[in-house]
mmCIF file of C-alpha atoms in Angstrom:
data_model
loop_
_atom_site.group_PDB
_atom_site.id
_atom_site.type_symbol
_atom_site.label_atom_id
_atom_site.label_comp_id
_atom_site.label_asym_id
_atom_site.label_seq_id
_atom_site.Cartn_x
_atom_site.Cartn_y
_atom_site.Cartn_z
ATOM 1 C CA ASP J 1 118.788 129.314 105.043
ATOM 2 C CA ALA J 2 120.756 131.593 107.333
ATOM 3 C CA LYS J 3 121.892 130.128 110.627
ATOM 4 C CA THR J 4 120.729 131.415 113.977
ATOM 5 C CA THR J 5 122.364 131.555 117.388
ATOM 6 C CA GLN J 6 120.435 131.354 120.649
ATOM 7 C CA PRO J 7 121.476 131.015 124.298
ATOM 8 C CA PRO J 8 121.043 127.419 125.458
ATOM 9 C CA SER J 9 118.933 128.253 128.496
ATOM 10 C CA MET J 10 117.143 131.039 130.339
ATOM 11 C CA ASP J 11 115.067 131.392 133.482
ATOM 12 C CA CYS J 12 112.141 133.698 134.044
ATOM 13 C CA ALA J 13 109.922 134.405 137.032
ATOM 14 C CA GLU J 14 106.248 133.648 136.625
ATOM 15 C CA GLY J 15 104.294 136.759 135.676
ATOM 16 C CA ARG J 16 107.328 138.587 134.402
ATOM 17 C CA ALA J 17 108.234 139.213 130.784
ATOM 18 C CA ALA J 18 110.473 136.643 129.128
ATOM 19 C CA ASN J 19 112.824 138.092 126.512
ATOM 20 C CA LEU J 20 114.448 135.484 124.295
ATOM 21 C CA PRO J 21 117.212 136.713 121.984
ATOM 22 C CA CYS J 22 118.243 135.345 118.595
ATOM 23 C CA ASN J 23 121.179 136.288 116.441
ATOM 24 C CA HIS J 24 120.847 135.901 112.674
ATOM 25 C CA SER J 25 123.647 138.095 111.391
ATOM 26 C CA THR J 26 123.775 136.438 107.953
ATOM 27 C CA ILE J 27 120.071 136.829 107.206
ATOM 28 C CA SER J 28 119.204 137.663 103.607
ATOM 29 C CA GLY J 29 116.894 140.448 102.572
ATOM 30 C CA ASN J 30 114.070 138.091 101.642
ATOM 31 C CA GLU J 31 114.265 135.873 104.724
ATOM 32 C CA TYR J 32 111.718 136.016 107.492
ATOM 33 C CA VAL J 33 112.338 135.318 111.168
ATOM 34 C CA TYR J 34 110.103 132.584 112.596
ATOM 35 C CA TRP J 35 109.743 131.475 116.190
ATOM 36 C CA TYR J 36 108.486 128.081 117.345
ATOM 37 C CA ARG J 37 108.329 126.429 120.707
ATOM 38 C CA GLN J 38 108.321 122.816 121.769
ATOM 39 C CA ILE J 39 106.761 121.778 125.002
ATOM 40 C CA HIS J 40 108.080 118.495 126.330
ATOM 41 C CA SER J 41 107.066 115.463 124.271
ATOM 42 C CA GLN J 42 105.011 117.511 121.817
ATOM 43 C CA GLY J 43 105.626 118.639 118.251
ATOM 44 C CA PRO J 44 106.905 122.197 117.779
ATOM 45 C CA GLN J 45 104.270 124.912 117.663
ATOM 46 C CA TYR J 46 104.389 128.102 115.600
ATOM 47 C CA ILE J 47 104.455 131.321 117.620
ATOM 48 C CA ILE J 48 105.089 134.295 115.365
ATOM 49 C CA HIS J 49 107.084 135.526 112.395
ATOM 50 C CA GLY J 50 108.219 138.821 110.889
ATOM 51 C CA LEU J 51 110.332 140.399 108.174
ATOM 52 C CA LYS J 52 111.481 143.777 109.468
ATOM 53 C CA ASN J 53 108.618 145.338 111.362
ATOM 54 C CA ASN J 54 107.799 144.428 114.919
ATOM 55 C CA GLU J 55 104.934 141.989 115.197
ATOM 56 C CA THR J 56 102.485 141.101 117.938
ATOM 57 C CA ASN J 57 99.874 138.400 118.266
ATOM 58 C CA GLU J 58 97.971 136.774 121.086
ATOM 59 C CA MET J 59 100.961 134.687 122.096
ATOM 60 C CA ALA J 60 103.953 136.994 121.878
ATOM 61 C CA SER J 61 105.702 140.002 120.410
ATOM 62 C CA LEU J 62 108.627 139.942 118.025
ATOM 63 C CA ILE J 63 111.131 142.774 117.950
ATOM 64 C CA ILE J 64 113.540 142.813 114.984
ATOM 65 C CA THR J 65 116.489 145.183 114.987
ATOM 66 C CA GLU J 66 116.749 147.734 112.222
ATOM 67 C CA ASP J 67 119.688 145.941 110.608
ATOM 68 C CA ARG J 68 117.729 142.641 110.949
ATOM 69 C CA LYS J 69 120.745 140.870 112.388
ATOM 70 C CA SER J 70 118.999 139.965 115.604
ATOM 71 C CA SER J 71 115.567 139.667 117.117
ATOM 72 C CA THR J 72 113.867 139.183 120.468
ATOM 73 C CA LEU J 73 110.792 137.152 121.255
ATOM 74 C CA ILE J 74 108.836 138.606 124.140
ATOM 75 C CA LEU J 75 106.355 136.666 126.234
ATOM 76 C CA PRO J 76 104.792 139.549 128.179
ATOM 77 C CA HIS J 77 103.542 137.644 131.214
ATOM 78 C CA ALA J 78 105.208 134.271 131.384
ATOM 79 C CA THR J 79 103.341 131.386 132.976
ATOM 80 C CA LEU J 80 104.558 127.973 134.067
ATOM 81 C CA ARG J 81 103.030 126.556 130.881
ATOM 82 C CA ASP J 82 105.446 128.637 128.829
ATOM 83 C CA THR J 83 108.307 126.423 129.982
ATOM 84 C CA ALA J 84 109.560 124.974 126.690
ATOM 85 C CA VAL J 85 112.345 124.982 124.126
ATOM 86 C CA TYR J 86 112.087 128.028 121.866
ATOM 87 C CA TYR J 87 113.479 127.874 118.342
ATOM 88 C CA CYS J 88 114.329 130.833 116.142
ATOM 89 C CA ILE J 89 114.730 130.074 112.438
ATOM 90 C CA VAL J 90 114.978 132.108 109.261
ATOM 91 C CA ARG J 91 113.442 131.107 105.962
ATOM 92 C CA VAL J 92 112.289 132.754 102.784
ATOM 93 C CA GLY J 93 108.625 131.990 103.227
ATOM 94 C CA ALA J 94 106.027 129.615 101.924
ATOM 95 C CA ASN J 95 108.036 127.814 99.284
ATOM 96 C CA ALA J 96 111.260 127.961 101.201
ATOM 97 C CA GLY J 97 112.400 124.385 101.198
ATOM 98 C CA LYS J 98 114.054 122.882 104.204
ATOM 99 C CA SER J 99 114.334 124.899 107.388
ATOM 100 C CA THR J 100 117.249 124.406 109.724
ATOM 101 C CA PHE J 101 116.428 124.364 113.414
ATOM 102 C CA GLY J 102 119.226 124.861 115.908
ATOM 103 C CA ASP J 103 119.192 123.622 119.478
ATOM 104 C CA GLY J 104 116.972 126.480 120.645
ATOM 105 C CA THR J 105 116.688 128.085 124.072
ATOM 106 C CA THR J 106 115.248 126.150 126.983
ATOM 107 C CA LEU J 107 113.100 128.613 128.892
ATOM 108 C CA THR J 108 112.227 127.651 132.446
ATOM 109 C CA VAL J 109 109.515 129.703 134.091
ATOM 110 C CA LYS J 110 109.787 129.533 137.871
ATOM 111 C CA PRO J 111 107.070 130.245 140.427
ATOM 112 C CA GLY Q 1 91.632 115.620 110.752
ATOM 113 C CA ALA Q 2 92.512 119.230 111.319
ATOM 114 C CA GLY Q 3 96.184 118.722 112.054
ATOM 115 C CA VAL Q 4 99.151 116.709 110.889
ATOM 116 C CA SER Q 5 98.667 113.093 111.834
ATOM 117 C CA GLN Q 6 101.535 110.652 112.386
ATOM 118 C CA SER Q 7 101.513 106.942 113.032
ATOM 119 C CA PRO Q 8 102.511 104.953 114.881
ATOM 120 C CA SER Q 9 103.014 107.214 117.878
ATOM 121 C CA ASN Q 10 105.417 104.676 119.352
ATOM 122 C CA LYS Q 11 107.365 101.904 117.674
ATOM 123 C CA VAL Q 12 109.748 99.464 119.293
ATOM 124 C CA THR Q 13 111.729 97.281 116.938
ATOM 125 C CA GLU Q 14 114.740 95.032 116.931
ATOM 126 C CA LYS Q 15 118.029 95.974 115.366
ATOM 127 C CA GLY Q 16 118.104 94.988 111.716
ATOM 128 C CA LYS Q 17 114.356 95.206 111.135
ATOM 129 C CA ASP Q 18 112.737 97.623 108.686
ATOM 130 C CA VAL Q 19 110.241 100.223 109.889
ATOM 131 C CA GLU Q 20 107.741 102.479 108.174
ATOM 132 C CA LEU Q 21 106.495 105.730 109.645
ATOM 133 C CA ARG Q 22 103.469 107.467 108.207
ATOM 134 C CA CYS Q 23 102.557 111.144 107.952
ATOM 135 C CA ASP Q 24 99.183 112.505 106.887
ATOM 136 C CA PRO Q 25 99.557 116.257 106.297
ATOM 137 C CA ILE Q 26 96.939 118.942 106.552
ATOM 138 C CA SER Q 27 94.646 118.858 103.540
ATOM 139 C CA GLY Q 28 95.770 121.299 100.868
ATOM 140 C CA HIS Q 29 99.320 121.615 102.148
ATOM 141 C CA THR Q 30 101.703 121.020 99.279
ATOM 142 C CA ALA Q 31 104.925 121.073 101.302
ATOM 143 C CA LEU Q 32 105.881 118.218 103.625
ATOM 144 C CA TYR Q 33 108.941 117.846 105.829
ATOM 145 C CA TRP Q 34 110.496 115.088 107.901
ATOM 146 C CA TYR Q 35 112.733 115.876 110.866
ATOM 147 C CA ARG Q 36 114.468 113.681 113.421
ATOM 148 C CA GLN Q 37 114.954 114.607 117.051
ATOM 149 C CA SER Q 38 117.244 112.574 119.248
ATOM 150 C CA LEU Q 39 116.844 112.744 123.018
ATOM 151 C CA GLY Q 40 117.682 116.218 124.302
ATOM 152 C CA GLN Q 41 118.681 117.476 120.871
ATOM 153 C CA GLY Q 42 117.289 119.929 118.348
ATOM 154 C CA LEU Q 43 115.509 119.074 115.125
ATOM 155 C CA GLU Q 44 117.554 117.491 112.362
ATOM 156 C CA PHE Q 45 116.198 118.009 108.846
ATOM 157 C CA LEU Q 46 115.778 114.800 106.819
ATOM 158 C CA ILE Q 47 113.764 115.399 103.644
ATOM 159 C CA TYR Q 48 111.398 117.931 102.052
ATOM 160 C CA PHE Q 49 108.663 117.439 99.458
ATOM 161 C CA GLN Q 50 107.088 120.282 97.503
ATOM 162 C CA GLY Q 51 104.278 119.462 95.117
ATOM 163 C CA ASN Q 52 105.464 117.409 92.158
ATOM 164 C CA SER Q 53 109.045 118.621 92.391
ATOM 165 C CA ALA Q 54 111.914 116.277 93.132
ATOM 166 C CA PRO Q 55 112.303 116.014 96.915
ATOM 167 C CA ASP Q 56 115.221 117.582 98.756
ATOM 168 C CA LYS Q 57 116.889 114.510 100.272
ATOM 169 C CA SER Q 58 119.967 116.321 101.483
ATOM 170 C CA GLY Q 59 119.336 115.540 105.153
ATOM 171 C CA LEU Q 60 118.924 111.786 104.925
ATOM 172 C CA PRO Q 61 121.750 110.332 107.040
ATOM 173 C CA SER Q 62 122.325 107.154 105.021
ATOM 174 C CA ASP Q 63 120.938 105.070 102.172
ATOM 175 C CA ARG Q 64 118.982 103.052 104.741
ATOM 176 C CA PHE Q 65 116.602 105.993 104.928
ATOM 177 C CA SER Q 66 114.069 106.735 102.212
ATOM 178 C CA ALA Q 67 110.767 108.528 101.923
ATOM 179 C CA GLU Q 68 107.992 108.816 99.436
ATOM 180 C CA ARG Q 69 104.906 110.905 99.092
ATOM 181 C CA THR Q 70 102.065 109.388 97.159
ATOM 182 C CA GLY Q 71 99.535 111.534 95.353
ATOM 183 C CA GLY Q 72 100.939 114.671 96.897
ATOM 184 C CA SER Q 73 99.451 113.796 100.257
ATOM 185 C CA VAL Q 74 100.443 110.985 102.615
ATOM 186 C CA SER Q 75 104.154 110.375 103.129
ATOM 187 C CA THR Q 76 105.985 107.313 104.386
ATOM 188 C CA LEU Q 77 109.473 107.373 105.869
ATOM 189 C CA THR Q 78 111.174 103.996 105.658
ATOM 190 C CA ILE Q 79 114.228 102.974 107.638
ATOM 191 C CA GLN Q 80 115.824 99.721 106.533
ATOM 192 C CA ARG Q 81 118.006 97.527 108.710
ATOM 193 C CA THR Q 82 117.475 99.736 111.740
ATOM 194 C CA GLN Q 83 120.358 100.498 114.073
ATOM 195 C CA GLN Q 84 120.272 101.592 117.705
ATOM 196 C CA GLU Q 85 121.412 105.084 116.713
ATOM 197 C CA ASP Q 86 118.198 105.442 114.699
ATOM 198 C CA SER Q 87 116.273 105.663 117.973
ATOM 199 C CA ALA Q 88 114.658 109.102 118.025
ATOM 200 C CA VAL Q 89 111.396 110.943 117.573
ATOM 201 C CA TYR Q 90 110.576 111.401 113.899
ATOM 202 C CA LEU Q 91 108.563 114.553 113.278
ATOM 203 C CA CYS Q 92 106.549 115.409 110.215
ATOM 204 C CA ALA Q 93 105.435 118.921 109.293
ATOM 205 C CA SER Q 94 103.441 120.417 106.466
ATOM 206 C CA SER Q 95 102.918 123.918 105.141
ATOM 207 C CA LEU Q 96 100.925 125.670 102.462
ATOM 208 C CA GLY Q 97 103.959 125.885 100.232
ATOM 209 C CA VAL Q 98 102.402 128.305 97.788
ATOM 210 C CA SER Q 99 103.878 131.627 96.786
ATOM 211 C CA ARG Q 100 102.123 133.730 99.401
ATOM 212 C CA VAL Q 101 104.901 135.878 100.702
ATOM 213 C CA GLY Q 102 105.193 135.747 104.463
ATOM 214 C CA THR Q 103 103.461 132.432 104.942
ATOM 215 C CA GLY Q 104 105.519 129.344 105.501
ATOM 216 C CA GLU Q 105 104.340 128.412 108.947
ATOM 217 C CA LEU Q 106 105.159 124.776 109.580
ATOM 218 C CA PHE Q 107 102.491 122.674 111.247
ATOM 219 C CA PHE Q 108 104.018 119.743 113.093
ATOM 220 C CA GLY Q 109 102.579 116.401 114.056
ATOM 221 C CA GLU Q 110 103.160 114.877 117.463
ATOM 222 C CA GLY Q 111 105.881 112.617 116.153
ATOM 223 C CA SER Q 112 106.625 108.920 116.023
ATOM 224 C CA ARG Q 113 108.948 107.703 118.761
ATOM 225 C CA LEU Q 114 111.194 104.939 117.457
ATOM 226 C CA THR Q 115 113.141 102.709 119.801
ATOM 227 C CA VAL Q 116 115.574 100.228 118.314
ATOM 228 C CA LEU Q 117 116.626 97.507 120.739
#
């Protein structure tokens, strides 16, 4: 699996959009970008994934650059409950074997 | 149950004792993963099972750690002769693991918190 690089921490004002970047410059053509988040003392939770097209679901939007070397997770209207550690990983897909999680980005949403 | 179930949720043991941690994956999920998370750290991969294939044990930190998965379902992670540095939250995840391109979402349990005194 390709490695990812994320900033260690970010702050965001409640109600504003949170934009979390991820660098995956060594991503392979068949690797997807997945985002998870981990709220304190809970197991990580899947948010969204994509290959090359931008994706949106009820939780977030994922913007992947054209060269696929980086991506941004967007939480459009951050709430205090979005305070968590956000992990960006890349993996081939269903039968991908182990997935390497980095240290993620700690997002703190402030009132 | 609907999700990944792990037990015990908390385990306190004495240095040198053996411990077993259990993971019950989502029904029908053929892939199962174990991760370790030390306090304030990210997830450290330990072992991966996929169907009847030989497991990927490349993340196990020492020969004191072992895991098995019986009948392609429940998995047990065993730590022998526990050390204080083994204290961490042990997370289990499962996924469909079939060749549906684009799937691969990992579903995590709530973890087993191990404290070695």
